[in-house]
Amino acid sequence: MFDKIVEADITKKARHIIGNQKDILLKKSFKEACIGMVITGHTGDYLLANETFCQFTGYSLNQLIGLNELDLTHPEDRPDMLKRFKQLQNDETERMSFLKRYLHKKGYPVWCNVTISLIRNNRGDSFYFIQVENIDDKLRLEERLDRRLMVEEAILRVSNIFISQENVDLNQVLSILGSALDVDRSYIFEIDNKKETMTNTYKWCAPGVEKQIDKLQELPIKDFPWWMDKLINEESLVVTDLDEIPPAGKNERIILQEQNIKSFLIIPVFSTGKNLKGFIGFDETKRKNRNWLKEDIKVLKLVGEMLTVYWDRLADREKLKESYEKQKRIIDSVIYTLVSVVSMSDPYTARHQERVAELACAIGRCMGLSQDQLDGLRIAGLLHDIGKVKIPAEILNKPGRLSFKEFELVKEHPLDGYNVVKNIIFDFPVAEAILQHHERIDGSGYPQGLKDNEILLEAKILGVADVIEAMASHRPYRPSLGIDAALDEIIKNSGKKYSESVVKACIKVIKKDNIH
């Protein structure tokens, strides 16, 4: 394909830039580069483009010829692009990098990182050499991770409410969930013991959204045949558009339209005996085609389980201890789901957190910590690196020494992790342990530079366990340094960076369990 381009008239205009046919390596690099490359005239008219650029814009090379860089630029970004062209032409700069949106042939925007350079030939003719990295998928993933993190934080807050409050404020629960999911309404319906009616007992509405709770009392279940059949069979109802509802749900469609509902999600709630007790719902009243994410539905089902446990607890106070244990297991599920947020971008970090939690608890037991302290230490260990979700994977897995700016970004992860869990009330200072796990007793740690007695014992334990696991484990950017090297590090710095008592306990644990 490139050879044909070389023979074309348009290539003759660009030959002084690309080189003649003996410059095979340069041509091959241009053609096969994994990022988009474009050459335009001084007005932005396309002269040459490689296959990568053609692929993510949807145009063939022949279709691009005759078009202009501004033609493929999002209308909102065109004034800025014209300004940049002018700066280059006026010799204000020779090269610049920036973000912009290209328009795909089908009309949708594609976010790209663009580097543009001005090149002049001996006659003074100017051309633009443009390098284009498609970062649209990366931005979408970051947006999805941010959304997921917000939902996970809301689930943790709800979990804490169910555990810590004897009489749970369910309207508060609905407010937390509705705000995190960015819906218009969230609500709970309860079904009477005779299975004849259902009643809206709790509801939250976003500002400006009309409440319907007074109209939704003792509704006959027989009027909802399609709806109830799904719920009884333990199916969640996920409807992005009311037009999706089949003919069997015509009654439901009419009622939903009366409430101006465009899209909704329903999670069934059962008693311990698998009897349908009610459901939790979320409505959109302003937009159709809401994308209900599978991972959101997964964690929302945990809220249904929490509500089941709570209703059982209200029904039988004698089973309070059993319900508490169930709730703790649900918390564990939430915590491990939150850990999975990190694994989406860096699976090594997720596994690292689990191993640090195990070692930290073993050290804590050796030091005589109470069971409550060990429970809190385990949670802090599982979440101690959750703040790394905000660090780009290319930095976490970089094969080589980090730059100063990159390392400064990495050093923010204890504070980012602290901010995720700081509003969750645990019996143990989980957030503080996460914040302090990189502090050192000589004040050389981060992010606060705390010294010996200013650092929680549990954070000191996490710090040692973190160092041992990190050095002794394989990483994508280096092989394992081995347990001996890890032990040398903590022994050499015992009483300097690391607590002597923690180091002694760690050595005992490793020798006793024969850890390699």
CSV table of C-alpha atoms in Angstrom, one decimal, residues 36-40 44 46 53 56-59 64 68-75 77-78 81 85 98-116 129-136 140:
chain,number,residue,atom,x,y,z
A,36,GLY,CA,-1.4,7.5,14.1
A,37,MET,CA,0.9,9.6,11.9
A,38,VAL,CA,-0.2,12.3,9.5
A,39,ILE,CA,1.5,14.8,7.2
A,40,THR,CA,-0.5,17.8,6.1
A,44,GLY,CA,-3.9,21.4,7.2
A,46,TYR,CA,-4.0,15.8,4.4
A,53,PHE,CA,-4.8,6.8,11.8
A,56,PHE,CA,-9.5,4.9,14.4
A,57,THR,CA,-10.9,7.6,12.2
A,58,GLY,CA,-12.8,5.2,9.9
A,59,TYR,CA,-11.4,6.7,6.7
A,64,LEU,CA,-8.6,11.4,3.6
A,68,ASN,CA,-8.5,18.9,6.1
A,69,GLU,CA,-7.3,18.4,9.7
A,70,LEU,CA,-10.2,20.7,10.7
A,71,ASP,CA,-12.7,18.5,8.9
A,72,LEU,CA,-11.9,15.7,11.3
A,73,THR,CA,-11.7,17.9,14.4
A,74,HIS,CA,-14.6,18.1,16.8
A,75,PRO,CA,-16.4,21.5,16.2
A,77,ASP,CA,-12.0,22.0,19.3
A,78,ARG,CA,-11.6,23.7,16.0
A,81,MET,CA,-6.7,23.9,16.6
A,85,PHE,CA,-1.6,26.3,13.7
A,98,PHE,CA,-2.4,18.6,23.6
A,99,LEU,CA,-5.6,16.6,23.9
A,100,LYS,CA,-8.3,16.9,21.2
A,101,ARG,CA,-11.3,15.1,19.8
A,102,TYR,CA,-11.3,13.7,16.3
A,103,LEU,CA,-14.6,12.9,14.6
A,104,HIS,CA,-14.9,9.3,13.4
A,105,LYS,CA,-16.4,8.8,10.0
A,106,LYS,CA,-19.6,7.7,11.7
A,107,GLY,CA,-19.8,10.9,13.6
A,108,TYR,CA,-18.8,10.0,17.1
A,109,PRO,CA,-15.9,11.7,18.9
A,110,VAL,CA,-12.5,10.0,19.6
A,111,TRP,CA,-10.3,11.5,22.3
A,112,CYS,CA,-6.6,11.6,21.3
A,113,ASN,CA,-3.3,12.8,22.6
A,114,VAL,CA,-1.8,14.9,19.7
A,115,THR,CA,1.8,16.1,19.1
A,116,ILE,CA,2.2,18.4,16.1
A,129,PHE,CA,3.9,16.3,11.0
A,130,ILE,CA,1.2,15.1,13.4
A,131,GLN,CA,1.4,12.1,15.8
A,132,VAL,CA,-1.9,10.9,17.2
A,133,GLU,CA,-2.4,8.5,20.1
A,134,ASN,CA,-5.9,7.2,20.6
A,135,ILE,CA,-6.7,7.4,24.3
A,136,ASP,CA,-10.5,7.1,24.0
A,140,ARG,CA,-13.6,5.5,29.2
